[in-house]
PDB file of C-alpha atoms in Angstrom:
ATOM      1  CA  SER W1340       0.000   0.000   0.000  1.00  0.00           C
ATOM      2  CA  GLN W1341       1.337   3.410  -0.922  1.00  0.00           C
ATOM      3  CA  GLN W1342       1.391   5.934   1.878  1.00  0.00           C
ATOM      4  CA  GLY W1343       3.092   8.866   0.221  1.00  0.00           C
ATOM      5  CA  GLU W1344       1.321  10.478  -2.675  1.00  0.00           C
ATOM      6  CA  GLU W1345       3.205  13.013  -4.731  1.00  0.00           C
ATOM      7  CA  ASP W1346       1.702  15.971  -6.487  1.00  0.00           C
ATOM      8  CA  PRO W1347       1.988  16.833  -9.309  1.00  0.00           C
ATOM      9  CA  GLN W1348       2.590  13.592 -11.183  1.00  0.00           C
ATOM     10  CA  ALA W1349       4.582  15.505 -13.790  1.00  0.00           C
ATOM     11  CA  LEU W1350       6.211  18.934 -13.878  1.00  0.00           C
ATOM     12  CA  SER W1351       7.845  20.728 -16.801  1.00  0.00           C
ATOM     13  CA  ILE W1352       9.854  23.917 -16.237  1.00  0.00           C
ATOM     14  CA  GLN W1353      12.628  26.011 -17.753  1.00  0.00           C
ATOM     15  CA  GLU W1354      16.182  26.114 -16.452  1.00  0.00           C
ATOM     16  CA  GLY W1355      16.559  28.650 -13.693  1.00  0.00           C
ATOM     17  CA  GLU W1356      12.998  28.281 -12.449  1.00  0.00           C
ATOM     18  CA  ASN W1357      12.111  26.734  -9.108  1.00  0.00           C
ATOM     19  CA  ALA W1358      10.404  23.342  -8.883  1.00  0.00           C
ATOM     20  CA  THR W1359       8.080  22.415  -6.040  1.00  0.00           C
ATOM     21  CA  MET W1360       6.833  18.907  -5.394  1.00  0.00           C
ATOM     22  CA  ASN W1361       4.421  17.913  -2.672  1.00  0.00           C
ATOM     23  CA  CYS W1362       3.898  14.705  -0.740  1.00  0.00           C
ATOM     24  CA  SER W1363       0.990  13.699   1.464  1.00  0.00           C
ATOM     25  CA  TYR W1364       0.819  10.697   3.757  1.00  0.00           C
ATOM     26  CA  LYS W1365      -1.673   9.040   6.040  1.00  0.00           C
ATOM     27  CA  THR W1366      -0.127   7.628   9.202  1.00  0.00           C
ATOM     28  CA  SER W1367       2.436   8.733  11.784  1.00  0.00           C
ATOM     29  CA  ILE W1368       6.068   8.570  10.745  1.00  0.00           C
ATOM     30  CA  ASN W1369       9.575   8.678  12.203  1.00  0.00           C
ATOM     31  CA  ASN W1370      10.944  10.583   9.261  1.00  0.00           C
ATOM     32  CA  LEU W1371      10.269  11.390   5.633  1.00  0.00           C
ATOM     33  CA  GLN W1372      12.850  10.966   2.916  1.00  0.00           C
ATOM     34  CA  TRP W1373      13.162  12.244  -0.631  1.00  0.00           C
ATOM     35  CA  TYR W1374      14.881  10.273  -3.363  1.00  0.00           C
ATOM     36  CA  ARG W1375      15.783  11.030  -6.969  1.00  0.00           C
ATOM     37  CA  GLN W1376      15.790   8.497  -9.794  1.00  0.00           C
ATOM     38  CA  ASN W1377      17.440   9.225 -13.104  1.00  0.00           C
ATOM     39  CA  SER W1378      16.183   7.290 -16.084  1.00  0.00           C
ATOM     40  CA  GLY W1379      17.395   3.704 -15.999  1.00  0.00           C
ATOM     41  CA  ARG W1380      19.122   4.056 -12.637  1.00  0.00           C
ATOM     42  CA  GLY W1381      18.453   3.267  -9.015  1.00  0.00           C
ATOM     43  CA  LEU W1382      17.115   5.675  -6.418  1.00  0.00           C
ATOM     44  CA  VAL W1383      19.511   8.109  -4.812  1.00  0.00           C
ATOM     45  CA  HIS W1384      18.838   9.513  -1.356  1.00  0.00           C
ATOM     46  CA  LEU W1385      18.541  13.310  -1.312  1.00  0.00           C
ATOM     47  CA  ILE W1386      17.442  14.414   2.109  1.00  0.00           C
ATOM     48  CA  LEU W1387      15.872  13.100   5.304  1.00  0.00           C
ATOM     49  CA  ILE W1388      13.700  15.162   7.613  1.00  0.00           C
ATOM     50  CA  ARG W1389      12.778  13.864  11.057  1.00  0.00           C
ATOM     51  CA  SER W1390       9.264  14.088  12.425  1.00  0.00           C
ATOM     52  CA  ASN W1391      10.317  16.755  14.929  1.00  0.00           C
ATOM     53  CA  GLU W1392      11.868  18.960  12.249  1.00  0.00           C
ATOM     54  CA  ARG W1393       9.972  21.491  10.160  1.00  0.00           C
ATOM     55  CA  GLU W1394      12.478  22.512   7.516  1.00  0.00           C
ATOM     56  CA  LYS W1395      15.772  21.277   6.174  1.00  0.00           C
ATOM     57  CA  HIS W1396      18.176  22.527   3.516  1.00  0.00           C
ATOM     58  CA  SER W1397      20.791  20.799   1.419  1.00  0.00           C
ATOM     59  CA  GLY W1398      22.399  22.878  -1.319  1.00  0.00           C
ATOM     60  CA  ARG W1399      19.602  23.906  -3.709  1.00  0.00           C
ATOM     61  CA  LEU W1400      17.104  21.628  -1.970  1.00  0.00           C
ATOM     62  CA  ARG W1401      14.670  22.770   0.665  1.00  0.00           C
ATOM     63  CA  VAL W1402      12.320  20.333   2.363  1.00  0.00           C
ATOM     64  CA  THR W1403       9.478  21.202   4.695  1.00  0.00           C
ATOM     65  CA  LEU W1404       7.409  18.895   6.857  1.00  0.00           C
ATOM     66  CA  ASP W1405       4.029  19.632   8.393  1.00  0.00           C
ATOM     67  CA  THR W1406       3.059  16.703  10.585  1.00  0.00           C
ATOM     68  CA  SER W1407      -0.295  18.271  11.476  1.00  0.00           C
ATOM     69  CA  LYS W1408      -1.260  18.219   7.803  1.00  0.00           C
ATOM     70  CA  LYS W1409       0.708  15.040   7.098  1.00  0.00           C
ATOM     71  CA  SER W1410       2.442  16.676   4.171  1.00  0.00           C
ATOM     72  CA  SER W1411       5.890  17.567   2.925  1.00  0.00           C
ATOM     73  CA  SER W1412       7.280  19.614   0.067  1.00  0.00           C
ATOM     74  CA  LEU W1413      10.532  19.513  -1.854  1.00  0.00           C
ATOM     75  CA  LEU W1414      11.730  22.740  -3.438  1.00  0.00           C
ATOM     76  CA  ILE W1415      14.541  22.738  -5.969  1.00  0.00           C
ATOM     77  CA  THR W1416      15.780  26.259  -6.562  1.00  0.00           C
ATOM     78  CA  ALA W1417      17.435  27.526  -9.739  1.00  0.00           C
ATOM     79  CA  SER W1418      16.796  24.257 -11.543  1.00  0.00           C
ATOM     80  CA  ARG W1419      19.204  22.822 -14.093  1.00  0.00           C
ATOM     81  CA  ALA W1420      18.721  20.417 -16.975  1.00  0.00           C
ATOM     82  CA  ALA W1421      20.603  17.845 -14.875  1.00  0.00           C
ATOM     83  CA  ASP W1422      17.767  17.943 -12.317  1.00  0.00           C
ATOM     84  CA  THR W1423      15.544  16.153 -14.841  1.00  0.00           C
ATOM     85  CA  ALA W1424      14.524  12.958 -13.023  1.00  0.00           C
ATOM     86  CA  SER W1425      11.729  11.369 -11.026  1.00  0.00           C
ATOM     87  CA  TYR W1426      11.457  12.362  -7.395  1.00  0.00           C
ATOM     88  CA  PHE W1427       9.954  10.123  -4.742  1.00  0.00           C
ATOM     89  CA  CYS W1428       8.967  10.736  -1.174  1.00  0.00           C
ATOM     90  CA  ALA W1429       9.131   7.854   1.263  1.00  0.00           C
ATOM     91  CA  THR W1430       7.731   7.713   4.763  1.00  0.00           C
ATOM     92  CA  ALA W1431       9.790   5.836   7.303  1.00  0.00           C
ATOM     93  CA  SER W1432       8.970   3.957  10.427  1.00  0.00           C
ATOM     94  CA  PHE W1433      11.071   1.543  12.419  1.00  0.00           C
ATOM     95  CA  SER W1434       9.249  -1.644  13.227  1.00  0.00           C
ATOM     96  CA  GLY W1435      10.006  -5.322  13.358  1.00  0.00           C
ATOM     97  CA  GLY W1436      13.709  -4.571  13.541  1.00  0.00           C
ATOM     98  CA  TYR W1437      14.073  -2.748  10.288  1.00  0.00           C
ATOM     99  CA  ASN W1438      13.746   0.638   8.693  1.00  0.00           C
ATOM    100  CA  LYS W1439      10.506   0.356   6.726  1.00  0.00           C
ATOM    101  CA  LEU W1440      10.044   2.757   3.846  1.00  0.00           C
ATOM    102  CA  ILE W1441       6.802   3.260   1.942  1.00  0.00           C
ATOM    103  CA  PHE W1442       7.230   5.063  -1.363  1.00  0.00           C
ATOM    104  CA  GLY W1443       4.874   7.253  -3.320  1.00  0.00           C
ATOM    105  CA  ALA W1444       4.410   6.989  -7.079  1.00  0.00           C
ATOM    106  CA  GLY W1445       6.749   9.917  -7.755  1.00  0.00           C
ATOM    107  CA  THR W1446       6.853  13.220  -9.624  1.00  0.00           C
ATOM    108  CA  ARG W1447       8.506  13.303 -13.044  1.00  0.00           C
ATOM    109  CA  LEU W1448      10.414  16.555 -13.414  1.00  0.00           C
ATOM    110  CA  ALA W1449      11.590  17.807 -16.804  1.00  0.00           C
ATOM    111  CA  VAL W1450      13.864  20.849 -16.857  1.00  0.00           C
ATOM    112  CA  HIS W1451      14.277  22.366 -20.309  1.00  0.00           C
ATOM    113  CA  PRO W1452      17.409  24.311 -21.285  1.00  0.00           C
TER     114      PRO W1452
ATOM    115  CA  ASN E1107      32.851   2.841  -4.160  1.00  0.00           C
ATOM    116  CA  ALA E1108      30.641   0.048  -5.512  1.00  0.00           C
ATOM    117  CA  GLY E1109      27.798   0.452  -2.982  1.00  0.00           C
ATOM    118  CA  VAL E1110      25.011  -1.948  -3.972  1.00  0.00           C
ATOM    119  CA  THR E1111      25.646  -4.164  -6.988  1.00  0.00           C
ATOM    120  CA  GLN E1112      22.903  -6.099  -8.768  1.00  0.00           C
ATOM    121  CA  THR E1113      23.264  -8.794 -11.409  1.00  0.00           C
ATOM    122  CA  PRO E1114      22.100  -9.294 -14.046  1.00  0.00           C
ATOM    123  CA  LYS E1115      21.067  -5.864 -15.356  1.00  0.00           C
ATOM    124  CA  PHE E1116      18.632  -7.300 -17.900  1.00  0.00           C
ATOM    125  CA  GLN E1117      16.936 -10.668 -18.280  1.00  0.00           C
ATOM    126  CA  VAL E1118      14.230 -12.165 -20.469  1.00  0.00           C
ATOM    127  CA  LEU E1119      12.523 -15.325 -19.282  1.00  0.00           C
ATOM    128  CA  LYS E1120       9.773 -17.567 -20.526  1.00  0.00           C
ATOM    129  CA  THR E1121       6.758 -18.278 -18.349  1.00  0.00           C
ATOM    130  CA  GLY E1122       7.568 -21.069 -15.919  1.00  0.00           C
ATOM    131  CA  GLN E1123      11.311 -20.613 -15.959  1.00  0.00           C
ATOM    132  CA  SER E1124      13.208 -19.901 -12.765  1.00  0.00           C
ATOM    133  CA  MET E1125      16.018 -17.535 -12.000  1.00  0.00           C
ATOM    134  CA  THR E1126      17.870 -15.854  -9.154  1.00  0.00           C
ATOM    135  CA  LEU E1127      18.629 -12.158  -8.930  1.00  0.00           C
ATOM    136  CA  GLN E1128      21.836 -11.397  -7.086  1.00  0.00           C
ATOM    137  CA  CYS E1129      22.598  -8.434  -4.830  1.00  0.00           C
ATOM    138  CA  ALA E1130      25.729  -7.540  -2.895  1.00  0.00           C
ATOM    139  CA  GLN E1131      26.625  -4.507  -0.784  1.00  0.00           C
ATOM    140  CA  ASP E1132      30.022  -3.397   0.449  1.00  0.00           C
ATOM    141  CA  MET E1133      28.931  -0.865   3.071  1.00  0.00           C
ATOM    142  CA  ASN E1134      28.743  -3.338   5.976  1.00  0.00           C
ATOM    143  CA  HIS E1135      25.018  -2.676   6.313  1.00  0.00           C
ATOM    144  CA  ASN E1136      22.903  -4.982   8.425  1.00  0.00           C
ATOM    145  CA  SER E1137      19.587  -4.593   6.614  1.00  0.00           C
ATOM    146  CA  MET E1138      18.840  -5.436   2.997  1.00  0.00           C
ATOM    147  CA  TYR E1139      15.688  -5.173   0.896  1.00  0.00           C
ATOM    148  CA  TRP E1140      14.161  -6.245  -2.405  1.00  0.00           C
ATOM    149  CA  TYR E1141      11.658  -3.977  -4.154  1.00  0.00           C
ATOM    150  CA  ARG E1142       9.836  -4.070  -7.457  1.00  0.00           C
ATOM    151  CA  GLN E1143       8.963  -0.970  -9.462  1.00  0.00           C
ATOM    152  CA  ASP E1144       6.105  -0.975 -11.943  1.00  0.00           C
ATOM    153  CA  PRO E1145       5.115   1.902 -14.269  1.00  0.00           C
ATOM    154  CA  GLY E1146       3.240   4.674 -12.498  1.00  0.00           C
ATOM    155  CA  MET E1147       3.799   3.170  -9.081  1.00  0.00           C
ATOM    156  CA  GLY E1148       6.253   3.644  -6.302  1.00  0.00           C
ATOM    157  CA  LEU E1149       8.535   0.896  -5.123  1.00  0.00           C
ATOM    158  CA  ARG E1150       6.851  -2.000  -3.363  1.00  0.00           C
ATOM    159  CA  LEU E1151       8.715  -4.107  -0.846  1.00  0.00           C
ATOM    160  CA  ILE E1152       8.934  -7.806  -1.685  1.00  0.00           C
ATOM    161  CA  TYR E1153      11.140  -9.159   1.106  1.00  0.00           C
ATOM    162  CA  TYR E1154      13.609  -7.746   3.560  1.00  0.00           C
ATOM    163  CA  SER E1155      16.355  -8.983   5.846  1.00  0.00           C
ATOM    164  CA  ALA E1156      16.795  -6.975   9.022  1.00  0.00           C
ATOM    165  CA  SER E1157      20.062  -8.730   9.792  1.00  0.00           C
ATOM    166  CA  GLU E1158      22.141 -11.686   8.671  1.00  0.00           C
ATOM    167  CA  GLY E1159      20.192 -14.899   9.179  1.00  0.00           C
ATOM    168  CA  THR E1160      16.734 -13.326   9.152  1.00  0.00           C
ATOM    169  CA  THR E1161      14.258 -12.687   6.343  1.00  0.00           C
ATOM    170  CA  ASP E1162      10.660 -11.477   6.369  1.00  0.00           C
ATOM    171  CA  LYS E1163       7.884 -10.865   3.905  1.00  0.00           C
ATOM    172  CA  GLY E1164       7.106  -7.411   2.678  1.00  0.00           C
ATOM    173  CA  GLU E1165       4.058  -6.107   0.850  1.00  0.00           C
ATOM    174  CA  VAL E1166       4.153  -8.339  -2.262  1.00  0.00           C
ATOM    175  CA  PRO E1167       6.015 -11.604  -1.452  1.00  0.00           C
ATOM    176  CA  ASN E1168       3.924 -14.105  -3.449  1.00  0.00           C
ATOM    177  CA  GLY E1169       5.909 -15.927  -6.124  1.00  0.00           C
ATOM    178  CA  TYR E1170       9.295 -15.017  -4.638  1.00  0.00           C
ATOM    179  CA  ASN E1171      11.820 -16.459  -2.225  1.00  0.00           C
ATOM    180  CA  VAL E1172      14.939 -14.900  -0.743  1.00  0.00           C
ATOM    181  CA  SER E1173      18.202 -15.971   0.813  1.00  0.00           C
ATOM    182  CA  ARG E1174      20.473 -13.857   2.988  1.00  0.00           C
ATOM    183  CA  LEU E1175      23.648 -15.704   2.096  1.00  0.00           C
ATOM    184  CA  ASN E1176      25.872 -13.646   4.390  1.00  0.00           C
ATOM    185  CA  LYS E1177      26.044 -10.052   5.566  1.00  0.00           C
ATOM    186  CA  ARG E1178      26.948  -8.819   2.067  1.00  0.00           C
ATOM    187  CA  GLU E1179      24.633 -10.808  -0.161  1.00  0.00           C
ATOM    188  CA  PHE E1180      20.856 -11.051  -0.491  1.00  0.00           C
ATOM    189  CA  SER E1181      19.347 -12.960  -3.413  1.00  0.00           C
ATOM    190  CA  LEU E1182      15.820 -13.043  -4.820  1.00  0.00           C
ATOM    191  CA  ARG E1183      14.506 -16.148  -6.548  1.00  0.00           C
ATOM    192  CA  LEU E1184      11.586 -16.587  -8.904  1.00  0.00           C
ATOM    193  CA  GLU E1185      10.728 -20.285  -8.859  1.00  0.00           C
ATOM    194  CA  SER E1186       8.205 -20.258 -11.717  1.00  0.00           C
ATOM    195  CA  ALA E1187       8.142 -16.922 -13.490  1.00  0.00           C
ATOM    196  CA  ALA E1188       4.817 -15.386 -14.525  1.00  0.00           C
ATOM    197  CA  PRO E1189       4.146 -12.430 -16.859  1.00  0.00           C
ATOM    198  CA  SER E1190       2.858 -10.450 -13.860  1.00  0.00           C
ATOM    199  CA  GLN E1191       6.395 -10.512 -12.499  1.00  0.00           C
ATOM    200  CA  THR E1192       7.671  -8.424 -15.376  1.00  0.00           C
ATOM    201  CA  SER E1193       9.128  -5.442 -13.568  1.00  0.00           C
ATOM    202  CA  VAL E1194      12.261  -3.637 -12.530  1.00  0.00           C
ATOM    203  CA  TYR E1195      13.730  -5.092  -9.355  1.00  0.00           C
ATOM    204  CA  PHE E1196      15.804  -3.044  -6.947  1.00  0.00           C
ATOM    205  CA  CYS E1197      17.948  -4.171  -4.073  1.00  0.00           C
ATOM    206  CA  ALA E1198      18.737  -1.756  -1.245  1.00  0.00           C
ATOM    207  CA  SER E1199      20.614  -1.747   2.033  1.00  0.00           C
ATOM    208  CA  SER E1200      20.711   0.358   5.163  1.00  0.00           C
ATOM    209  CA  ASP E1201      22.287   0.493   8.572  1.00  0.00           C
ATOM    210  CA  GLN E1202      20.207  -1.106  11.269  1.00  0.00           C
ATOM    211  CA  GLY E1203      19.534   0.682  14.478  1.00  0.00           C
ATOM    212  CA  PRO E1204      17.936   4.122  14.595  1.00  0.00           C
ATOM    213  CA  SER E1205      15.252   4.512  12.003  1.00  0.00           C
ATOM    214  CA  ASN E1206      16.774   7.729  10.701  1.00  0.00           C
ATOM    215  CA  GLN E1207      18.887   5.979   8.108  1.00  0.00           C
ATOM    216  CA  PRO E1208      18.556   6.304   4.331  1.00  0.00           C
ATOM    217  CA  GLN E1209      18.525   3.300   2.058  1.00  0.00           C
ATOM    218  CA  HIS E1210      21.127   2.811  -0.659  1.00  0.00           C
ATOM    219  CA  PHE E1211      19.931   1.333  -3.932  1.00  0.00           C
ATOM    220  CA  GLY E1212      21.444  -0.655  -6.751  1.00  0.00           C
ATOM    221  CA  ASP E1213      20.736   0.209 -10.382  1.00  0.00           C
ATOM    222  CA  GLY E1214      18.138  -2.494 -10.789  1.00  0.00           C
ATOM    223  CA  THR E1215      17.455  -5.637 -12.805  1.00  0.00           C
ATOM    224  CA  ARG E1216      15.031  -5.225 -15.687  1.00  0.00           C
ATOM    225  CA  LEU E1217      13.128  -8.480 -15.994  1.00  0.00           C
ATOM    226  CA  SER E1218      10.733  -9.375 -18.803  1.00  0.00           C
ATOM    227  CA  ILE E1219       8.689 -12.549 -18.717  1.00  0.00           C
ATOM    228  CA  LEU E1220       7.122 -13.696 -21.952  1.00  0.00           C
TER     229      LEU E1220
END
């Protein structure tokens, strides 16, 4: 069952513009993670935000988390053609002795030169 | 830095054939996972191994078996392949312990079953 749901499903922008992707989830979490997937490759971890954090930055990435609304957003500033990829949110909980991640269906981002 | 290595990268099978997907990680991680990714969907967990010697079912385990051969290696076996198992399969690993740990993924095995 998918917990995270990304919005929009697809996003097309010009280089230099900002890209915002949203993620909503249903149950309580320990943390929320964002991953990027380039075409034909595996997922690469971008950023992790804990349930007691509200905002986190990493380079051109800014992630917010609102646990009261059960939602998160990923902002990529000053986008580049190399940012073209699919972006997935994943909600994390630790149970049964392992770090369980539930992924959303992803947002496909296209950045045009 | 190899990270997580999956073999093979591509495979075509006929219905009813069997095969094993291999995965190895060199990061000394305790936990390993197998996911499948289908078009328009997020990754779904097939099986996981919280630590060497243990394996458990995930969300979609039917038609699959796994073996945690040692701390480095975690294989996925299809005993009698079906067209519904056509998918891209990803192996991942993470450190056990606190839940605030990211997972590291291989580049996937693209499997087609005719």
